[in-house]
mmCIF file of C-alpha atoms in Angstrom:
data_model
loop_
_atom_site.group_PDB
_atom_site.id
_atom_site.type_symbol
_atom_site.label_atom_id
_atom_site.label_comp_id
_atom_site.label_asym_id
_atom_site.label_seq_id
_atom_site.Cartn_x
_atom_site.Cartn_y
_atom_site.Cartn_z
ATOM 1 C CA ALA L 80 -83.159 -101.467 -34.608
ATOM 2 C CA GLN L 81 -86.012 -103.478 -33.775
ATOM 3 C CA SER L 82 -89.137 -102.177 -34.090
ATOM 4 C CA VAL L 83 -93.172 -103.445 -34.727
ATOM 5 C CA THR L 84 -95.592 -102.361 -37.054
ATOM 6 C CA GLN L 85 -99.281 -103.217 -36.861
ATOM 7 C CA LEU L 86 -101.352 -103.247 -39.516
ATOM 8 C CA GLY L 87 -105.022 -102.015 -38.844
ATOM 9 C CA SER L 88 -105.643 -99.296 -35.950
ATOM 10 C CA HIS L 89 -109.061 -100.003 -35.886
ATOM 11 C CA VAL L 90 -110.734 -103.446 -36.943
ATOM 12 C CA SER L 91 -114.301 -104.823 -36.647
ATOM 13 C CA VAL L 92 -115.586 -107.838 -36.822
ATOM 14 C CA SER L 93 -119.150 -109.046 -36.321
ATOM 15 C CA GLU L 94 -119.865 -111.681 -33.389
ATOM 16 C CA GLY L 95 -118.541 -115.103 -34.145
ATOM 17 C CA ALA L 96 -116.519 -114.086 -36.947
ATOM 18 C CA LEU L 97 -113.372 -114.788 -36.864
ATOM 19 C CA VAL L 98 -110.794 -112.232 -35.693
ATOM 20 C CA LEU L 99 -107.406 -111.500 -37.342
ATOM 21 C CA LEU L 100 -105.284 -108.730 -36.017
ATOM 22 C CA ARG L 101 -101.791 -108.589 -37.910
ATOM 23 C CA CYS L 102 -97.953 -107.866 -36.403
ATOM 24 C CA ASN L 103 -94.950 -107.612 -38.972
ATOM 25 C CA TYR L 104 -91.832 -107.280 -36.817
ATOM 26 C CA SER L 105 -88.049 -106.250 -37.449
ATOM 27 C CA SER L 106 -85.238 -108.117 -35.784
ATOM 28 C CA SER L 107 -81.615 -108.703 -36.887
ATOM 29 C CA VAL L 108 -81.637 -111.952 -34.115
ATOM 30 C CA PRO L 109 -84.380 -114.560 -33.239
ATOM 31 C CA PRO L 110 -86.826 -112.672 -31.679
ATOM 32 C CA TYR L 111 -89.139 -112.892 -28.683
ATOM 33 C CA LEU L 112 -92.604 -111.721 -29.700
ATOM 34 C CA PHE L 113 -96.023 -110.916 -27.134
ATOM 35 C CA TRP L 114 -99.323 -109.987 -27.568
ATOM 36 C CA TYR L 115 -101.131 -107.754 -25.020
ATOM 37 C CA VAL L 116 -104.689 -106.669 -24.562
ATOM 38 C CA GLN L 117 -105.259 -103.487 -22.580
ATOM 39 C CA TYR L 118 -109.302 -103.110 -21.420
ATOM 40 C CA PRO L 119 -110.306 -100.216 -21.096
ATOM 41 C CA ASN L 120 -109.030 -98.313 -17.660
ATOM 42 C CA GLN L 121 -107.046 -101.308 -17.095
ATOM 43 C CA GLY L 122 -103.045 -101.747 -17.629
ATOM 44 C CA LEU L 123 -101.450 -104.696 -20.596
ATOM 45 C CA GLN L 124 -102.255 -108.244 -20.267
ATOM 46 C CA LEU L 125 -99.699 -110.627 -21.417
ATOM 47 C CA LEU L 126 -102.244 -112.777 -23.865
ATOM 48 C CA LEU L 127 -99.208 -115.131 -25.497
ATOM 49 C CA LYS L 128 -95.820 -115.438 -26.031
ATOM 50 C CA TYR L 129 -93.048 -117.031 -28.675
ATOM 51 C CA THR L 130 -89.841 -117.509 -26.954
ATOM 52 C CA SER L 131 -88.463 -119.470 -29.951
ATOM 53 C CA ALA L 132 -90.403 -123.006 -29.801
ATOM 54 C CA ALA L 133 -93.802 -123.761 -31.323
ATOM 55 C CA THR L 134 -94.112 -121.519 -33.983
ATOM 56 C CA LEU L 135 -97.868 -121.428 -33.143
ATOM 57 C CA VAL L 136 -98.418 -120.317 -29.867
ATOM 58 C CA LYS L 137 -101.710 -120.152 -28.115
ATOM 59 C CA GLY L 138 -102.876 -118.058 -25.103
ATOM 60 C CA ILE L 139 -105.899 -117.075 -23.082
ATOM 61 C CA ASN L 140 -109.609 -116.706 -24.158
ATOM 62 C CA GLY L 141 -109.082 -118.860 -27.574
ATOM 63 C CA PHE L 142 -106.308 -116.793 -29.071
ATOM 64 C CA GLU L 143 -103.487 -117.891 -31.193
ATOM 65 C CA ALA L 144 -100.719 -116.557 -32.634
ATOM 66 C CA GLU L 145 -98.312 -118.573 -35.863
ATOM 67 C CA PHE L 146 -94.588 -116.746 -35.957
ATOM 68 C CA LYS L 147 -93.425 -116.717 -39.249
ATOM 69 C CA LYS L 148 -90.012 -115.913 -39.537
ATOM 70 C CA SER L 149 -90.159 -115.497 -43.422
ATOM 71 C CA GLU L 150 -92.989 -113.633 -43.829
ATOM 72 C CA THR L 151 -91.527 -111.575 -40.368
ATOM 73 C CA SER L 152 -95.096 -111.851 -39.217
ATOM 74 C CA PHE L 153 -97.186 -113.169 -35.939
ATOM 75 C CA HIS L 154 -100.395 -112.334 -36.254
ATOM 76 C CA LEU L 155 -103.100 -112.915 -33.733
ATOM 77 C CA THR L 156 -106.424 -115.328 -34.779
ATOM 78 C CA LYS L 157 -109.470 -116.112 -32.947
ATOM 79 C CA PRO L 158 -111.862 -118.196 -34.791
ATOM 80 C CA SER L 159 -114.592 -116.957 -33.016
ATOM 81 C CA ALA L 160 -115.294 -113.289 -31.618
ATOM 82 C CA HIS L 161 -117.021 -112.626 -28.447
ATOM 83 C CA MET L 162 -118.289 -109.436 -27.402
ATOM 84 C CA SER L 163 -115.744 -109.605 -24.067
ATOM 85 C CA ASP L 164 -112.638 -109.415 -26.964
ATOM 86 C CA ALA L 165 -113.483 -106.024 -27.462
ATOM 87 C CA ALA L 166 -110.299 -103.931 -26.546
ATOM 88 C CA GLU L 167 -107.028 -102.782 -27.508
ATOM 89 C CA TYR L 168 -104.331 -105.158 -28.659
ATOM 90 C CA PHE L 169 -100.557 -104.336 -28.893
ATOM 91 C CA CYS L 170 -98.076 -106.444 -30.162
ATOM 92 C CA ALA L 171 -94.251 -106.569 -28.861
ATOM 93 C CA VAL L 172 -91.012 -107.828 -29.861
ATOM 94 C CA SER L 173 -87.486 -108.163 -28.022
ATOM 95 C CA ASP L 174 -84.576 -109.830 -28.237
ATOM 96 C CA MET L 175 -81.043 -110.095 -27.058
ATOM 97 C CA ASN L 176 -80.218 -106.987 -29.113
ATOM 98 C CA THR L 177 -82.588 -104.485 -27.779
ATOM 99 C CA GLY L 178 -80.748 -103.620 -24.668
ATOM 100 C CA ASN L 179 -83.306 -105.473 -22.233
ATOM 101 C CA GLN L 180 -85.998 -103.370 -23.668
ATOM 102 C CA PHE L 181 -89.537 -104.164 -24.934
ATOM 103 C CA TYR L 182 -90.674 -102.763 -28.504
ATOM 104 C CA PHE L 183 -94.134 -101.802 -29.305
ATOM 105 C CA GLY L 184 -97.093 -101.289 -31.960
ATOM 106 C CA THR L 185 -98.960 -98.654 -32.202
ATOM 107 C CA GLY L 186 -102.066 -101.019 -30.965
ATOM 108 C CA THR L 187 -105.030 -102.333 -33.109
ATOM 109 C CA SER L 188 -108.571 -101.275 -31.517
ATOM 110 C CA LEU L 189 -111.302 -104.645 -31.807
ATOM 111 C CA THR L 190 -114.705 -103.559 -31.787
ATOM 112 C CA VAL L 191 -116.966 -107.009 -31.866
ATOM 113 C CA ILE L 192 -120.323 -105.833 -33.522
ATOM 114 C CA PRO L 193 -123.391 -108.383 -32.164
ATOM 115 C CA ASN P 53 -100.413 -111.289 -4.962
ATOM 116 C CA ALA P 54 -100.034 -107.727 -6.025
ATOM 117 C CA GLY P 55 -97.934 -108.139 -9.058
ATOM 118 C CA VAL P 56 -96.889 -104.443 -10.236
ATOM 119 C CA THR P 57 -98.488 -101.433 -8.485
ATOM 120 C CA GLN P 58 -98.555 -98.146 -9.596
ATOM 121 C CA THR P 59 -99.535 -94.960 -6.670
ATOM 122 C CA PRO P 60 -101.495 -92.482 -8.135
ATOM 123 C CA LYS P 61 -104.319 -93.944 -10.297
ATOM 124 C CA PHE P 62 -105.345 -90.240 -11.413
ATOM 125 C CA ARG P 63 -103.759 -86.759 -10.117
ATOM 126 C CA VAL P 64 -104.259 -83.084 -12.312
ATOM 127 C CA LEU P 65 -101.030 -81.077 -11.851
ATOM 128 C CA LYS P 66 -101.155 -77.361 -12.730
ATOM 129 C CA THR P 67 -98.337 -76.583 -15.406
ATOM 130 C CA GLY P 68 -94.901 -75.894 -13.576
ATOM 131 C CA GLN P 69 -95.903 -78.416 -11.001
ATOM 132 C CA SER P 70 -94.105 -80.728 -10.003
ATOM 133 C CA MET P 71 -94.835 -84.957 -8.724
ATOM 134 C CA THR P 72 -93.253 -88.690 -8.545
ATOM 135 C CA LEU P 73 -95.448 -91.337 -9.950
ATOM 136 C CA LEU P 74 -94.165 -94.194 -7.514
ATOM 137 C CA CYS P 75 -93.938 -98.108 -9.173
ATOM 138 C CA ALA P 76 -93.725 -100.873 -6.699
ATOM 139 C CA GLN P 77 -93.196 -104.858 -7.833
ATOM 140 C CA ASP P 78 -92.936 -107.605 -5.721
ATOM 141 C CA MET P 79 -91.450 -110.344 -7.920
ATOM 142 C CA ASN P 80 -88.237 -109.982 -7.678
ATOM 143 C CA HIS P 81 -87.834 -108.474 -10.639
ATOM 144 C CA GLU P 82 -84.268 -106.623 -11.954
ATOM 145 C CA TYR P 83 -85.781 -104.475 -15.282
ATOM 146 C CA MET P 84 -88.291 -102.205 -15.125
ATOM 147 C CA TYR P 85 -89.763 -99.363 -17.235
ATOM 148 C CA TRP P 86 -92.198 -96.177 -17.386
ATOM 149 C CA TYR P 87 -93.690 -96.005 -20.581
ATOM 150 C CA ARG P 88 -96.390 -93.257 -21.148
ATOM 151 C CA GLN P 89 -99.733 -94.041 -23.808
ATOM 152 C CA ASP P 90 -100.846 -91.551 -25.921
ATOM 153 C CA PRO P 91 -103.497 -92.197 -28.451
ATOM 154 C CA GLY P 92 -102.365 -94.119 -31.713
ATOM 155 C CA MET P 93 -98.702 -93.484 -30.380
ATOM 156 C CA GLY P 94 -98.972 -97.038 -28.349
ATOM 157 C CA LEU P 95 -96.411 -97.289 -25.640
ATOM 158 C CA ARG P 96 -93.123 -94.929 -25.708
ATOM 159 C CA LEU P 97 -90.791 -95.735 -23.585
ATOM 160 C CA ILE P 98 -89.192 -93.317 -21.168
ATOM 161 C CA HIS P 99 -86.798 -94.539 -18.896
ATOM 162 C CA TYR P 100 -85.687 -97.972 -17.731
ATOM 163 C CA SER P 101 -83.576 -99.757 -14.874
ATOM 164 C CA VAL P 102 -81.477 -102.994 -15.254
ATOM 165 C CA GLY P 103 -81.253 -103.404 -11.726
ATOM 166 C CA GLU P 104 -80.974 -101.493 -8.802
ATOM 167 C CA GLY P 105 -79.264 -98.346 -8.596
ATOM 168 C CA THR P 106 -79.645 -97.855 -12.356
ATOM 169 C CA THR P 107 -81.413 -95.829 -14.872
ATOM 170 C CA ALA P 108 -80.885 -95.637 -18.955
ATOM 171 C CA LYS P 109 -82.847 -92.790 -21.056
ATOM 172 C CA GLY P 110 -85.672 -94.398 -23.362
ATOM 173 C CA GLU P 111 -87.309 -93.078 -26.649
ATOM 174 C CA VAL P 112 -88.755 -90.284 -24.855
ATOM 175 C CA PRO P 113 -87.070 -89.379 -21.387
ATOM 176 C CA ASP P 114 -87.176 -85.310 -21.899
ATOM 177 C CA GLY P 115 -88.720 -83.865 -19.000
ATOM 178 C CA TYR P 116 -88.520 -87.123 -16.530
ATOM 179 C CA ASN P 117 -86.245 -88.042 -14.123
ATOM 180 C CA VAL P 118 -86.610 -91.930 -12.990
ATOM 181 C CA SER P 119 -84.368 -93.163 -9.060
ATOM 182 C CA ARG P 120 -83.951 -97.168 -8.565
ATOM 183 C CA LEU P 121 -82.348 -97.120 -4.926
ATOM 184 C CA LYS P 122 -84.324 -99.981 -4.067
ATOM 185 C CA LYS P 123 -85.139 -102.921 -6.095
ATOM 186 C CA GLN P 124 -88.627 -103.013 -5.879
ATOM 187 C CA ASN P 125 -89.555 -99.607 -6.252
ATOM 188 C CA PHE P 126 -89.199 -97.000 -9.709
ATOM 189 C CA LEU P 127 -89.742 -93.816 -9.567
ATOM 190 C CA LEU P 128 -90.603 -91.284 -11.831
ATOM 191 C CA GLY P 129 -90.588 -87.978 -11.780
ATOM 192 C CA LEU P 130 -91.936 -84.327 -13.224
ATOM 193 C CA GLU P 131 -89.723 -81.359 -12.053
ATOM 194 C CA SER P 132 -92.408 -79.033 -14.030
ATOM 195 C CA ALA P 133 -94.791 -80.637 -15.677
ATOM 196 C CA ALA P 134 -96.177 -79.312 -19.171
ATOM 197 C CA PRO P 135 -99.396 -80.119 -21.320
ATOM 198 C CA SER P 136 -97.738 -82.102 -23.538
ATOM 199 C CA GLN P 137 -96.369 -84.358 -20.622
ATOM 200 C CA THR P 138 -100.857 -85.156 -20.672
ATOM 201 C CA SER P 139 -100.749 -88.501 -20.591
ATOM 202 C CA VAL P 140 -101.141 -92.838 -19.213
ATOM 203 C CA TYR P 141 -98.153 -93.990 -17.533
ATOM 204 C CA PHE P 142 -97.942 -97.162 -17.260
ATOM 205 C CA CYS P 143 -94.873 -98.802 -15.376
ATOM 206 C CA ALA P 144 -93.835 -102.764 -16.200
ATOM 207 C CA SER P 145 -90.700 -104.924 -14.419
ATOM 208 C CA SER P 146 -89.190 -108.370 -15.727
ATOM 209 C CA TYR P 147 -87.154 -110.793 -15.130
ATOM 210 C CA THR P 148 -85.081 -111.386 -17.759
ATOM 211 C CA GLY P 149 -85.370 -107.544 -20.107
ATOM 212 C CA ILE P 150 -86.344 -109.943 -22.476
ATOM 213 C CA ILE P 151 -88.877 -112.616 -21.412
ATOM 214 C CA GLU P 152 -92.490 -110.784 -21.066
ATOM 215 C CA ALA P 153 -93.181 -107.258 -18.822
ATOM 216 C CA PHE P 154 -95.555 -106.840 -16.608
ATOM 217 C CA PHE P 155 -97.591 -104.192 -15.809
ATOM 218 C CA GLY P 156 -98.769 -101.815 -13.719
ATOM 219 C CA GLN P 157 -102.704 -100.944 -14.044
ATOM 220 C CA GLY P 158 -101.694 -97.184 -15.157
ATOM 221 C CA THR P 159 -101.658 -93.619 -13.446
ATOM 222 C CA ARG P 160 -103.482 -90.848 -15.598
ATOM 223 C CA LEU P 161 -102.096 -87.812 -15.343
ATOM 224 C CA THR P 162 -103.546 -85.159 -16.536
ATOM 225 C CA VAL P 163 -101.650 -81.155 -16.689
ATOM 226 C CA VAL P 164 -103.633 -77.817 -16.882
#
């Protein structure tokens, strides 16, 4: 069965520091991978997605993620954190065997310290 | 561009009452989903639909029913609300069911 594991339910970084949010997935076939961001009292917004093209994916707001098949990982990074990056981040997976469903991780809450 | 619209945005119910949450999408998507979000548990799929007139159970379907009479609308019903159904509910839609889901703004439901 497909699943997503996000290591660290809470991550704190200083403003200007590197942001690294971890995501590992399980899938028996090539996956499609996503990172979503949720600001307080809002819905989920797509940050970026991997759909079997380039393994390094660039998204909005300076975020990027690298698909590593050997490590079954899709970690999210941003070189320099900004106060506006404080939010909840969700990793998700889908593939041809998920029955047209998306499987989400439990989320990582990012705090940016001024 | 409305995208995915959920109605209502907030609701307080008494235990045993019923209600229907409406999700509407204007992107001509085949696939629609209802999730609930609870602290520390991420998003859990309640029910989903792969096209007009179809519905299927997700991970946590008990206590909920759904209908997809029109392609653009996906309704989530609570027949007899329980405090355990206090949650934030999100509707989402997707063109292919594989590449990208678009989310509504959520409905915050409290059952007292």
